JSON list of C-alpha atoms in Angstrom, two decimals:
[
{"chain": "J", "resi": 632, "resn": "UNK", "atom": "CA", "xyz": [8.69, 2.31, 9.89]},
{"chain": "J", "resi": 633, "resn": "UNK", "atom": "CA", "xyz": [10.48, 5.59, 8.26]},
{"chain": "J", "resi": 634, "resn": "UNK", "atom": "CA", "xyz": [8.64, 7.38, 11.35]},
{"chain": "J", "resi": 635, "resn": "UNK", "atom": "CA", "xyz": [5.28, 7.55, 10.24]},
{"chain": "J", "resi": 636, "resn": "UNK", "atom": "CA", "xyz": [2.80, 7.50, 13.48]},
{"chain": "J", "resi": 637, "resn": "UNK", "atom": "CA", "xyz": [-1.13, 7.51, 12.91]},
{"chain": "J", "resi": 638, "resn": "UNK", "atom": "CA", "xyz": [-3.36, 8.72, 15.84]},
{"chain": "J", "resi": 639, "resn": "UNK", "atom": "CA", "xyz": [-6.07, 7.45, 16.76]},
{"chain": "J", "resi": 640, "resn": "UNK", "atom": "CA", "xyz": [-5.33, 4.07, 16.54]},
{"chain": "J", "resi": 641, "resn": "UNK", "atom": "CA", "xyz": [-8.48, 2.79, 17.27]},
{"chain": "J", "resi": 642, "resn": "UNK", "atom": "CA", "xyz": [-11.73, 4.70, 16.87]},
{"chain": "J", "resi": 643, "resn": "UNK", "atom": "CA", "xyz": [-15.44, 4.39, 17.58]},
{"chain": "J", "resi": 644, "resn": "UNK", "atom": "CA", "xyz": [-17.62, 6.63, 16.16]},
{"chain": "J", "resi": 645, "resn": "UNK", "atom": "CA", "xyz": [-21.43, 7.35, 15.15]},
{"chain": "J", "resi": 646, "resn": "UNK", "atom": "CA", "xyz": [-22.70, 7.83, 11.84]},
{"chain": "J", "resi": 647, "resn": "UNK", "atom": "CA", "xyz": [-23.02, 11.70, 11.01]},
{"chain": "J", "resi": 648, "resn": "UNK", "atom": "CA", "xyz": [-19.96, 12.74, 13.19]},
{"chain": "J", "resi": 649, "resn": "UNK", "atom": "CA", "xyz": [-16.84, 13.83, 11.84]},
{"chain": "J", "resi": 650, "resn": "UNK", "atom": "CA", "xyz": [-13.88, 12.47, 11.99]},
{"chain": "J", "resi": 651, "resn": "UNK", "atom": "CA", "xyz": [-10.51, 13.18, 11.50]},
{"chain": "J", "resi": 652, "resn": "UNK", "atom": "CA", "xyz": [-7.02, 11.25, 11.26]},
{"chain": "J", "resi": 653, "resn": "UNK", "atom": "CA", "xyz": [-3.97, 12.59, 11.49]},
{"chain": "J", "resi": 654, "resn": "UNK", "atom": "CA", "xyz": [-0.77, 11.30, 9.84]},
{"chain": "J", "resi": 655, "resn": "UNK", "atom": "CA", "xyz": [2.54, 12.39, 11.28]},
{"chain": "J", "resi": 656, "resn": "UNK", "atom": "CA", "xyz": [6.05, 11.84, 9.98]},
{"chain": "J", "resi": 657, "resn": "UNK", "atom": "CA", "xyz": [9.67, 12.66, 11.18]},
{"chain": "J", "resi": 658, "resn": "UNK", "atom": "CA", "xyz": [11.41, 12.33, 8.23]},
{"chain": "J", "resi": 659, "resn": "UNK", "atom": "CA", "xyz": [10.19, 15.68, 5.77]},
{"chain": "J", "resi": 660, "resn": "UNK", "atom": "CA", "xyz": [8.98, 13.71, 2.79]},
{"chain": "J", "resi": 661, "resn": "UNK", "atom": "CA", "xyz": [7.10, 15.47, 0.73]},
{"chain": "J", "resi": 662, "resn": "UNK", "atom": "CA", "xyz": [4.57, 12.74, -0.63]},
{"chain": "J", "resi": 663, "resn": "UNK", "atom": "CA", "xyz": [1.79, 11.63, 1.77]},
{"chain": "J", "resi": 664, "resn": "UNK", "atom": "CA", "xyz": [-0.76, 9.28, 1.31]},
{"chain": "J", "resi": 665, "resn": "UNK", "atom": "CA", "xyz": [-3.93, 8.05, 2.50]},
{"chain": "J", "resi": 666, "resn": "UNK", "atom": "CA", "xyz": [-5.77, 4.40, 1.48]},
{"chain": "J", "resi": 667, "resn": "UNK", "atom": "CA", "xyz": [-8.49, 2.69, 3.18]},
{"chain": "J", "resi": 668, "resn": "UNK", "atom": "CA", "xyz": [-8.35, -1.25, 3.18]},
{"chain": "J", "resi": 669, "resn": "UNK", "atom": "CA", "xyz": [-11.22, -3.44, 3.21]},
{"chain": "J", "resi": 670, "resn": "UNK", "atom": "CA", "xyz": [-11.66, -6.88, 2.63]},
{"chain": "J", "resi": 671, "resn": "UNK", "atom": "CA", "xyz": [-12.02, -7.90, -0.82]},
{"chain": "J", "resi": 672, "resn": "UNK", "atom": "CA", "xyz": [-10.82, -4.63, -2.05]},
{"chain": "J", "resi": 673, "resn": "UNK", "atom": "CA", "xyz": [-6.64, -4.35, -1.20]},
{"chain": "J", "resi": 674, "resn": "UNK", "atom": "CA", "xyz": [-5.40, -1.25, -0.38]},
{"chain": "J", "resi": 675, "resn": "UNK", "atom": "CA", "xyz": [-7.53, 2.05, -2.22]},
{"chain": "J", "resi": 676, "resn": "UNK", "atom": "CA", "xyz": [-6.13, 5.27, -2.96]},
{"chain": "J", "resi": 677, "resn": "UNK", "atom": "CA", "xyz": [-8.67, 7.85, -1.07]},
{"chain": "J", "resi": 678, "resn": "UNK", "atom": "CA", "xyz": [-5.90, 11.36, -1.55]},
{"chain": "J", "resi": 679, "resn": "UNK", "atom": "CA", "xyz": [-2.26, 12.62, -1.14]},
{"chain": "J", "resi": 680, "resn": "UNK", "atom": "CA", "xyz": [-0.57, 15.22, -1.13]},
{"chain": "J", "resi": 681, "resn": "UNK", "atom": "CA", "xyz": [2.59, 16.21, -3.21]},
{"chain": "J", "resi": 682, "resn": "UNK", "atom": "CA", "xyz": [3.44, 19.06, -0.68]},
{"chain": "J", "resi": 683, "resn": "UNK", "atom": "CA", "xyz": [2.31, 21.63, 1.64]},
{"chain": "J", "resi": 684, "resn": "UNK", "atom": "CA", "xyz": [-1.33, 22.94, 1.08]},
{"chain": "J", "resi": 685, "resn": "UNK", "atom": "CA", "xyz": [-0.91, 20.57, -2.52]},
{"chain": "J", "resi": 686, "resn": "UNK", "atom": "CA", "xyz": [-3.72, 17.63, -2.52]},
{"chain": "J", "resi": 687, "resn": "UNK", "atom": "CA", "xyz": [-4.80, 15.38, -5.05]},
{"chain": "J", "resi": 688, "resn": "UNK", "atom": "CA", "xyz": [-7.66, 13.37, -5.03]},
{"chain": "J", "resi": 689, "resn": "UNK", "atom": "CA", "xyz": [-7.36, 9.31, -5.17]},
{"chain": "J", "resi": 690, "resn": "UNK", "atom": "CA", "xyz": [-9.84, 6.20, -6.53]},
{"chain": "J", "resi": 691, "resn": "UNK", "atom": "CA", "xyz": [-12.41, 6.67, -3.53]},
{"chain": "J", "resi": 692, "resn": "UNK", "atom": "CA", "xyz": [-12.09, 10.15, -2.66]},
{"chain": "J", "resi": 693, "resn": "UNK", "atom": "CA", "xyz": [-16.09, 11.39, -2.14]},
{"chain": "J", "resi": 694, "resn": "UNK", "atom": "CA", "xyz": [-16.99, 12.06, 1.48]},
{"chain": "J", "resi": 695, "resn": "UNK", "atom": "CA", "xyz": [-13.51, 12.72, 2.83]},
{"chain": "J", "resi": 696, "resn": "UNK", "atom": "CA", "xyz": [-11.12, 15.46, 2.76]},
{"chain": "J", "resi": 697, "resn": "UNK", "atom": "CA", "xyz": [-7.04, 16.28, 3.48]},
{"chain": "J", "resi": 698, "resn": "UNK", "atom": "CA", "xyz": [-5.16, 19.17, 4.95]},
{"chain": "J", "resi": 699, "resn": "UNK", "atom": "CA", "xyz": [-1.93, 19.59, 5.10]},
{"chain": "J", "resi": 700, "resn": "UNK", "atom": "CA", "xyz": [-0.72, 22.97, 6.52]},
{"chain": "J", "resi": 701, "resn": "UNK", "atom": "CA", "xyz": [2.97, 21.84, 7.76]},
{"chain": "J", "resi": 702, "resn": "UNK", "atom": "CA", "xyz": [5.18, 19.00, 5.92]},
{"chain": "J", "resi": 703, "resn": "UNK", "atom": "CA", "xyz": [5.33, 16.67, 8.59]},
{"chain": "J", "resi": 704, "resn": "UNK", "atom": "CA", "xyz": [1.18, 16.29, 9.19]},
{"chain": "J", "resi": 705, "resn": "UNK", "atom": "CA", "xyz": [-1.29, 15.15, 7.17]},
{"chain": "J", "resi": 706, "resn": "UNK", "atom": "CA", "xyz": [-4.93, 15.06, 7.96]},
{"chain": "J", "resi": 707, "resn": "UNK", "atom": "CA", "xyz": [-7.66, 13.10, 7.13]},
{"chain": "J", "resi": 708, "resn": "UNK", "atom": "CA", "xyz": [-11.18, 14.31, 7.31]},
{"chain": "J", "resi": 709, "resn": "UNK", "atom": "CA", "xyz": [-14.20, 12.61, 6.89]},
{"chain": "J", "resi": 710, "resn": "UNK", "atom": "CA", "xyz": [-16.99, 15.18, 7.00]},
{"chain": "J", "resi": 711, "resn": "UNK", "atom": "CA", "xyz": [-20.17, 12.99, 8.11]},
{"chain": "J", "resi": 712, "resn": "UNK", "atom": "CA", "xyz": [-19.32, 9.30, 9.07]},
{"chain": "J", "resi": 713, "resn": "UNK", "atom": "CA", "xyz": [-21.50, 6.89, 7.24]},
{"chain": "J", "resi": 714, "resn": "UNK", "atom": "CA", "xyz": [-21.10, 3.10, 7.51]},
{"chain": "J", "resi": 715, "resn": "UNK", "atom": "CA", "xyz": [-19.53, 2.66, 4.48]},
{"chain": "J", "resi": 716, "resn": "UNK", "atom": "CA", "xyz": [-16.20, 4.18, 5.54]},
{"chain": "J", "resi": 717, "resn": "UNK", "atom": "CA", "xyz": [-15.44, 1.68, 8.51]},
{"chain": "J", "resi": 718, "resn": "UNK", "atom": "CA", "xyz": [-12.03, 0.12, 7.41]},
{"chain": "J", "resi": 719, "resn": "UNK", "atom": "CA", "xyz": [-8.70, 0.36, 8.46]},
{"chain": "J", "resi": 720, "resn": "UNK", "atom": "CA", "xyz": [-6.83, 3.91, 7.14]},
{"chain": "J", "resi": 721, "resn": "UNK", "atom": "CA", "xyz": [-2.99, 3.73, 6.68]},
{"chain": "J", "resi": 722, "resn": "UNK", "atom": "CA", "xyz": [-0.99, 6.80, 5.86]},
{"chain": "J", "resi": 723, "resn": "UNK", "atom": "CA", "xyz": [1.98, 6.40, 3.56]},
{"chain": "J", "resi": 724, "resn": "UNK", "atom": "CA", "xyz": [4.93, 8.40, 2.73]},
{"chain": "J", "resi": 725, "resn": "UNK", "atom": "CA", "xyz": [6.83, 8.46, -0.62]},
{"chain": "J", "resi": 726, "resn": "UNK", "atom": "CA", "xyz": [10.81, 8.27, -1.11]},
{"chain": "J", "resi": 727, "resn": "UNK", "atom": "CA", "xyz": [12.61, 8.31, -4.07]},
{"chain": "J", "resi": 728, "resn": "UNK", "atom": "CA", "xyz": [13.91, 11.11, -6.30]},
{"chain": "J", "resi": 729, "resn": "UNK", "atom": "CA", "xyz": [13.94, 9.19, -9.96]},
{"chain": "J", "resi": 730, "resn": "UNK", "atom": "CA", "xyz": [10.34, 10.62, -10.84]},
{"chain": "J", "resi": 731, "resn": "UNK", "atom": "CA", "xyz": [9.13, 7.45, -10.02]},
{"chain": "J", "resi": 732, "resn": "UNK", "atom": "CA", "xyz": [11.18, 4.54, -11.39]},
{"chain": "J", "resi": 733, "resn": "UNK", "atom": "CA", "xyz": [12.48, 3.35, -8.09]},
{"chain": "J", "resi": 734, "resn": "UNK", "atom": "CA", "xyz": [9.71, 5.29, -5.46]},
{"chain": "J", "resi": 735, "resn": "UNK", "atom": "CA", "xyz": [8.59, 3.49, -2.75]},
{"chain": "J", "resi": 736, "resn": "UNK", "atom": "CA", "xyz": [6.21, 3.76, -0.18]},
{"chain": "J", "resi": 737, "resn": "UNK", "atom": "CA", "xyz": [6.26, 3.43, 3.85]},
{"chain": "J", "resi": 738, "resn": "UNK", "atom": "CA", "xyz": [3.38, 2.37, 5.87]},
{"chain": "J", "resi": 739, "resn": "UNK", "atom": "CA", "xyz": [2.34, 3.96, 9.01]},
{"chain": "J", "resi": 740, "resn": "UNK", "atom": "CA", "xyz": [0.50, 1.29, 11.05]},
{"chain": "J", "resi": 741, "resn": "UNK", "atom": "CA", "xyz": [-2.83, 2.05, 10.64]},
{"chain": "J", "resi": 742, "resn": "UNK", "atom": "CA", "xyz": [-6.03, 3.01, 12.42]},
{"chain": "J", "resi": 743, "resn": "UNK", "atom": "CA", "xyz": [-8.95, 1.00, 12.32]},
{"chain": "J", "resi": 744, "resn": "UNK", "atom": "CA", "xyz": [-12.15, 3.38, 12.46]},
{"chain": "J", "resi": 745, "resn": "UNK", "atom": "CA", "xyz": [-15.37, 1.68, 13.10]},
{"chain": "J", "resi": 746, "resn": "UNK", "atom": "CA", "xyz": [-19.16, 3.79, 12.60]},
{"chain": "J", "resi": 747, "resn": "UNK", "atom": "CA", "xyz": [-22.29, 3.12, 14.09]},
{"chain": "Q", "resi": 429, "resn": "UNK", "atom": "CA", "xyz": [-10.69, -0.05, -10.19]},
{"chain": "Q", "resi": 430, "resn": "UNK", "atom": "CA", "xyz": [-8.29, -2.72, -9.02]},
{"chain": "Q", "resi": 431, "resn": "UNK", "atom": "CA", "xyz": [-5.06, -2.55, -11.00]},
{"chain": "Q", "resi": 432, "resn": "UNK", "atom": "CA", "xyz": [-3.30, -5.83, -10.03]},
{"chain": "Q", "resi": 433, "resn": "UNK", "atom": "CA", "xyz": [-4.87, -8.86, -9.89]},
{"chain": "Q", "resi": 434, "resn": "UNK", "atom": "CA", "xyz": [-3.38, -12.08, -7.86]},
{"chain": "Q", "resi": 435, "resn": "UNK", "atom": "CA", "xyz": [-3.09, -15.66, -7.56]},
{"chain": "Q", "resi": 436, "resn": "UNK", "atom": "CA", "xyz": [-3.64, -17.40, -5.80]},
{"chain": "Q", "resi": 437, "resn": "UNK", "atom": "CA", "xyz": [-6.24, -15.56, -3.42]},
{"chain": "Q", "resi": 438, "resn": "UNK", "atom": "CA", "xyz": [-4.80, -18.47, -0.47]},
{"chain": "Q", "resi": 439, "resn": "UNK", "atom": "CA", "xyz": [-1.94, -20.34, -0.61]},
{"chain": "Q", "resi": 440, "resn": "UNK", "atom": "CA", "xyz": [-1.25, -22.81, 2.35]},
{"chain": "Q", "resi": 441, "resn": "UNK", "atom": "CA", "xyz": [2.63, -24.84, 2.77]},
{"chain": "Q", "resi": 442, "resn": "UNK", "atom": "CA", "xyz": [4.78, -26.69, 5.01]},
{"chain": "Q", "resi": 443, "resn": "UNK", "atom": "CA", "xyz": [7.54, -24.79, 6.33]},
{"chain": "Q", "resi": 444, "resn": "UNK", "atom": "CA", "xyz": [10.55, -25.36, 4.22]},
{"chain": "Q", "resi": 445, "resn": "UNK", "atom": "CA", "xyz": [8.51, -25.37, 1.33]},
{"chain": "Q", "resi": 446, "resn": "UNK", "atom": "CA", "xyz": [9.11, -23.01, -1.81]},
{"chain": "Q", "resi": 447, "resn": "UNK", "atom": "CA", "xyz": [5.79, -20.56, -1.92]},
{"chain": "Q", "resi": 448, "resn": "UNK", "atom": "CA", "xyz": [4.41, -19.02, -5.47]},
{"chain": "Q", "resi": 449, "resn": "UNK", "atom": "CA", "xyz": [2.29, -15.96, -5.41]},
{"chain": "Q", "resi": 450, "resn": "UNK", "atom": "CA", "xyz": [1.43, -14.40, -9.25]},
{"chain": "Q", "resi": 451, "resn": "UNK", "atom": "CA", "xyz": [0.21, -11.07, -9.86]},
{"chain": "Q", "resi": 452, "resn": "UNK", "atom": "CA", "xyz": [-1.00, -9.73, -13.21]},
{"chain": "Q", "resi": 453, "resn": "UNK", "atom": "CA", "xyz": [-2.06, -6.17, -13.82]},
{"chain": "Q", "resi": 454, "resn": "UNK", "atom": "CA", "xyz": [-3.15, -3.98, -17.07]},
{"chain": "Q", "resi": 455, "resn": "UNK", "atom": "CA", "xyz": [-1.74, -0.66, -17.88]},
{"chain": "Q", "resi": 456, "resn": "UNK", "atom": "CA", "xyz": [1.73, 0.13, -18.62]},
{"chain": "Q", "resi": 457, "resn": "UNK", "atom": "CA", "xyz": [4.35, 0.35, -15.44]},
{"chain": "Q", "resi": 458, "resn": "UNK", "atom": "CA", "xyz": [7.06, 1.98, -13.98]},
{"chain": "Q", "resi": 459, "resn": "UNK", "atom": "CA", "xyz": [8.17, -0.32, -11.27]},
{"chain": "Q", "resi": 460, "resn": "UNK", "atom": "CA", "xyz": [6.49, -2.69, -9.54]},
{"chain": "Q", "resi": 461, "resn": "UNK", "atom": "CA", "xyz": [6.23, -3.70, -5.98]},
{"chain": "Q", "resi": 462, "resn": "UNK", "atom": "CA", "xyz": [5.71, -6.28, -3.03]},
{"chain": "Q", "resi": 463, "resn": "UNK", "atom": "CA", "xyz": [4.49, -5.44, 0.13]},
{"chain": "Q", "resi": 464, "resn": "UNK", "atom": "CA", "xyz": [3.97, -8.00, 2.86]},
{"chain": "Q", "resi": 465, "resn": "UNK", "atom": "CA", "xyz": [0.84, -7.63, 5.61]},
{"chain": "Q", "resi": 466, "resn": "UNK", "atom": "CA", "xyz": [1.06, -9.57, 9.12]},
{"chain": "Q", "resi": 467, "resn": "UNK", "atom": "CA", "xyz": [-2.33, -9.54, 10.24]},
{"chain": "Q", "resi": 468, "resn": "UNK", "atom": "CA", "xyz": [-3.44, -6.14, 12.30]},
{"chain": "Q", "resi": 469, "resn": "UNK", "atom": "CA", "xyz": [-0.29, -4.17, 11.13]},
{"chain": "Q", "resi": 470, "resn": "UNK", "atom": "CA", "xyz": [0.99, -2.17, 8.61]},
{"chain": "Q", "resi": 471, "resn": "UNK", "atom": "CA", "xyz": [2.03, -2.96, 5.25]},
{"chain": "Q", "resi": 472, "resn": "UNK", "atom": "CA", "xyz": [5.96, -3.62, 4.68]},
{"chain": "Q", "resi": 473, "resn": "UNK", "atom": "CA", "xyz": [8.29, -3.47, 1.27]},
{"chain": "Q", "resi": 474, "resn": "UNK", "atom": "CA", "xyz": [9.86, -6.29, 0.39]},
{"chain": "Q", "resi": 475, "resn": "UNK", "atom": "CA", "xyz": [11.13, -5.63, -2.94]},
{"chain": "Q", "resi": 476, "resn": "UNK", "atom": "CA", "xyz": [10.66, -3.63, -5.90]},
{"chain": "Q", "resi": 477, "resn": "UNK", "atom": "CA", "xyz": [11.48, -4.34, -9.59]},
{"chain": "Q", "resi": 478, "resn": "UNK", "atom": "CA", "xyz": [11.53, -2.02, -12.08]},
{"chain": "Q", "resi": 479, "resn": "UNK", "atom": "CA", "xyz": [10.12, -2.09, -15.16]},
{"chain": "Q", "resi": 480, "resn": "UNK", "atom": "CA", "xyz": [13.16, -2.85, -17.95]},
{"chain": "Q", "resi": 481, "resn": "UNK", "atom": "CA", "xyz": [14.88, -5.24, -14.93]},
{"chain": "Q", "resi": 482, "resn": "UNK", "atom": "CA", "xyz": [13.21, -9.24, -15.83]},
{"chain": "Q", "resi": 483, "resn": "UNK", "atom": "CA", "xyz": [14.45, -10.61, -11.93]},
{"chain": "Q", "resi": 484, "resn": "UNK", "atom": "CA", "xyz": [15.52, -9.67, -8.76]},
{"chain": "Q", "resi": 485, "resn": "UNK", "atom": "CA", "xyz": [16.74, -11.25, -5.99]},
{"chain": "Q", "resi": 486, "resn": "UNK", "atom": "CA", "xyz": [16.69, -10.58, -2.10]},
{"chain": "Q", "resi": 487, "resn": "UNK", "atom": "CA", "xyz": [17.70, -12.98, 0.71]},
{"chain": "Q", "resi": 488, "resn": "UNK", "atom": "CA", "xyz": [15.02, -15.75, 0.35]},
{"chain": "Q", "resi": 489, "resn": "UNK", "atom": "CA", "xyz": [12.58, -13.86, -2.20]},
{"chain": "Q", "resi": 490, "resn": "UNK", "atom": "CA", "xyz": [13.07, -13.72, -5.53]},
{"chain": "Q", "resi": 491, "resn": "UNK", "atom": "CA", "xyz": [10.90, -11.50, -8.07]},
{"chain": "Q", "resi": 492, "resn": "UNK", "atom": "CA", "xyz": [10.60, -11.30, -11.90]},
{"chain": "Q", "resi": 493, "resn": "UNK", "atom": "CA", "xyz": [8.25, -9.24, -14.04]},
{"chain": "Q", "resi": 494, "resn": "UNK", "atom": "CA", "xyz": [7.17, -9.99, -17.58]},
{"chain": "Q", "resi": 495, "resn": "UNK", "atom": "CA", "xyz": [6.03, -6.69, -18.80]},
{"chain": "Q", "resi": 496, "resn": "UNK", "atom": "CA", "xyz": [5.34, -8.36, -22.56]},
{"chain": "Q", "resi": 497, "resn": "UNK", "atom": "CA", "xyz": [2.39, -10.59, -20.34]},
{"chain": "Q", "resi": 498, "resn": "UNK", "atom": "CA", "xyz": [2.30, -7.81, -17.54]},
{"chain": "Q", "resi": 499, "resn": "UNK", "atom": "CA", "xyz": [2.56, -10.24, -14.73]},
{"chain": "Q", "resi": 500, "resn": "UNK", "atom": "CA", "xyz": [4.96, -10.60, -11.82]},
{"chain": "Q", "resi": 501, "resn": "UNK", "atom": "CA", "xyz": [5.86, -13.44, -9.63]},
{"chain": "Q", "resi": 502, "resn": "UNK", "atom": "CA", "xyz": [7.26, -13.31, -5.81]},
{"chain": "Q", "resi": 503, "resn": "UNK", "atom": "CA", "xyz": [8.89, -16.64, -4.62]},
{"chain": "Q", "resi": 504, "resn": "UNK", "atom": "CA", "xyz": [9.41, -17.08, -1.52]},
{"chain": "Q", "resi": 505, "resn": "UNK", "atom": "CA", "xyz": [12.03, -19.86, -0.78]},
{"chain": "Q", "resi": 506, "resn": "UNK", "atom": "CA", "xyz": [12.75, -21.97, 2.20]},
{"chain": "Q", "resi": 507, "resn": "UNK", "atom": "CA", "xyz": [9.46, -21.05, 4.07]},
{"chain": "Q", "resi": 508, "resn": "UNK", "atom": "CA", "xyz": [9.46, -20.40, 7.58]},
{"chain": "Q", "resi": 509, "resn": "UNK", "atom": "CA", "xyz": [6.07, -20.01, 10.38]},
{"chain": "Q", "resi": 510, "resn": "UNK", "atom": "CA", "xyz": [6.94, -16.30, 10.29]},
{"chain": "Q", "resi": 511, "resn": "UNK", "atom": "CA", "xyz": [6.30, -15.86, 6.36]},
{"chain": "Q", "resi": 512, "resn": "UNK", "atom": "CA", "xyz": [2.45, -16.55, 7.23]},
{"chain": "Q", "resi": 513, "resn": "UNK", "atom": "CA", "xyz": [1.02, -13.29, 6.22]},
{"chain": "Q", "resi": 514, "resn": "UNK", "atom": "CA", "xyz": [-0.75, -11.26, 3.09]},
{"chain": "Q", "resi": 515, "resn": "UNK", "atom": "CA", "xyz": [1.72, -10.31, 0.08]},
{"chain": "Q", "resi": 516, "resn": "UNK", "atom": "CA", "xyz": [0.24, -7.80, -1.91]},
{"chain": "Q", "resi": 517, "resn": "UNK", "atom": "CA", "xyz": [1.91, -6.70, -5.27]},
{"chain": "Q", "resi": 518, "resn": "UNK", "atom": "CA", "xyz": [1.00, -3.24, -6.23]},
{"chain": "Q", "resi": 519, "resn": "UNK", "atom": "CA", "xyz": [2.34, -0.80, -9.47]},
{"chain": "Q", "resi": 520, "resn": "UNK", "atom": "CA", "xyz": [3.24, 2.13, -10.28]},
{"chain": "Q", "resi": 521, "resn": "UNK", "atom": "CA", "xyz": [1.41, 3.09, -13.53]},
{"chain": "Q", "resi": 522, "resn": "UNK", "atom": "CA", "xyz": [2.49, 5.32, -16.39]},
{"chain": "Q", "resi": 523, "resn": "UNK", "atom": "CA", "xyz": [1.94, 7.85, -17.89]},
{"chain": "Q", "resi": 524, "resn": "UNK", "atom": "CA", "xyz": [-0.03, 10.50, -16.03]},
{"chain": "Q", "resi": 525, "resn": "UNK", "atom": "CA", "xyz": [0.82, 9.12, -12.56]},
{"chain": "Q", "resi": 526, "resn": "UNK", "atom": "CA", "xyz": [2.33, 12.44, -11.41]},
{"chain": "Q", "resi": 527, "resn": "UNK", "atom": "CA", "xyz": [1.76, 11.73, -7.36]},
{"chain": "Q", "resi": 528, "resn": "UNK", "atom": "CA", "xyz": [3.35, 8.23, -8.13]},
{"chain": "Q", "resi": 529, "resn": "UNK", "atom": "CA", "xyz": [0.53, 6.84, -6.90]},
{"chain": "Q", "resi": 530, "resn": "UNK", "atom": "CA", "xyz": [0.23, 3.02, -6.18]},
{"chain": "Q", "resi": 531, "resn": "UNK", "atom": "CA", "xyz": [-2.35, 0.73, -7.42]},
{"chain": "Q", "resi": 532, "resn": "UNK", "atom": "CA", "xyz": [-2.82, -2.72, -5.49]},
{"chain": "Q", "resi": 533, "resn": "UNK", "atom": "CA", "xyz": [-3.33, -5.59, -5.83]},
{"chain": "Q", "resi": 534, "resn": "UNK", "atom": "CA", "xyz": [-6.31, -7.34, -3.47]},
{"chain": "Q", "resi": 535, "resn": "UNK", "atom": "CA", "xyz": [-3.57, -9.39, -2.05]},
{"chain": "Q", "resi": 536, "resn": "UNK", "atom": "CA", "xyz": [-2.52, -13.45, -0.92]},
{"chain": "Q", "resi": 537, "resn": "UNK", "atom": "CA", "xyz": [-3.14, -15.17, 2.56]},
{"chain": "Q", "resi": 538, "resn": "UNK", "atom": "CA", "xyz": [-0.22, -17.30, 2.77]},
{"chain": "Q", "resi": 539, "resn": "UNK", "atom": "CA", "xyz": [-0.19, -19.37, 5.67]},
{"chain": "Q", "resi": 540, "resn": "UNK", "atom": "CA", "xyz": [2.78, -21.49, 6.16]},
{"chain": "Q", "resi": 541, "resn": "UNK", "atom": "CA", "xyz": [2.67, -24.39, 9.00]},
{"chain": "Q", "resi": 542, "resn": "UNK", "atom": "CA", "xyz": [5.20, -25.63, 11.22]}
]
């Protein structure tokens, strides 16, 4: 599981809270990941970061936001839960050091985040 | 948008059977990869191909990639109960992926019965 944890696991929440996830791995990669998986849809892309205090945004980035202030955590943030953004959030790390021709990514086991 | 695309969307076997999954996708690649789901958990790597190798082999899988038709196939040989799960293939476009980002596929239900 290249010692990627995700906490909460589960979460219940109503719409208009925020909400945040949090990512945590043991092994100092510097590539982090978050996707959102929903049926019918695979595995989306919603930001990651390339390095501490360095985010990108993904495919379905709009109403959520990252932080990263220390290599090993990586925080998802999702401003004012709406409906739309119950799914199931995985965090993802990146190893690899060809610039991409042999990268591949570890899972963290998920948390599935339901809204009211 | 999706960049992989796969076949079938539910594939269902005998154990001991041989099991097909296809996976086609658009834009030019680095590598490519397959991950495999058990339902409620995370997503694990299989195998992952890049893109100027045509097959590769691991214990019972075996991959190839046709980047002239941009598809991919995993076979899985020998099936076993414990294979039931999703397979999802998922890329690693280029150029202008800097964060190596990877694009999925929406995934197969195999389901493989004793």
């Amino acid at each position: 599981d290249a010692g990627i944890t995700q906490s909460p696991r589960h979460k219940v929440t109503e719409t208009g809270t925020p909400v945040t996830l949090r990512c945590h791995q043991t092994e100092n990669h510097r590539y982090m990941y978050w996707y959102r998986q929903d049926p019918g849809h695979g595995l989306r892309l919603i930001h990651y970061s390339y390095g501490v205090k360095d985010t990108d945004k993904g495919e379905v980035s709009d109403g959520y936001s990252v932080s990263r202030s220390k290599t090993e955590d990586f925080l998802l943030t999702l401003e004012s839960a709406t409906s739309s953004q119950t799914s199931v959030y995985f965090c993802a790390i990146r190893t690899g050091t060809d610039a991409g021709l042999t990268d591949t990514q570890y899972f963290g086991p998920g948390t599935r985040l339901t809204v009211l | 948008s999706q960049q992989g695309e796969e076949d079938p969307q539910a594939l269902s076997i005998q154990e001991g059977e041989n099991a097909t999954m296809n996976c086609s996708y658009k834009t030019s690649i680095n590598n490519l990869q397959w991950y495999r789901q058990n339902s409620g958990r995370g997503l694990v790597h299989l195998i992952l191909i890049r893109s100027n190798e045509r097959e590769k082999h691991s214990g019972r899988l075996r991959v190839t990639l046709d980047t002239s038709k941009k598809s991919s196939s995993l076979l899985i040989t020998a099936s076993r109960a414990a294979d039931t799960a999703s397979y999802f293939c998922a890329t690693v476009p280029r150029p202008g992926n800097q964060g190596g980002k990877l694009i999925f596929g929406q995934g197969t239900e195999l389901s493989v019965k004793p």
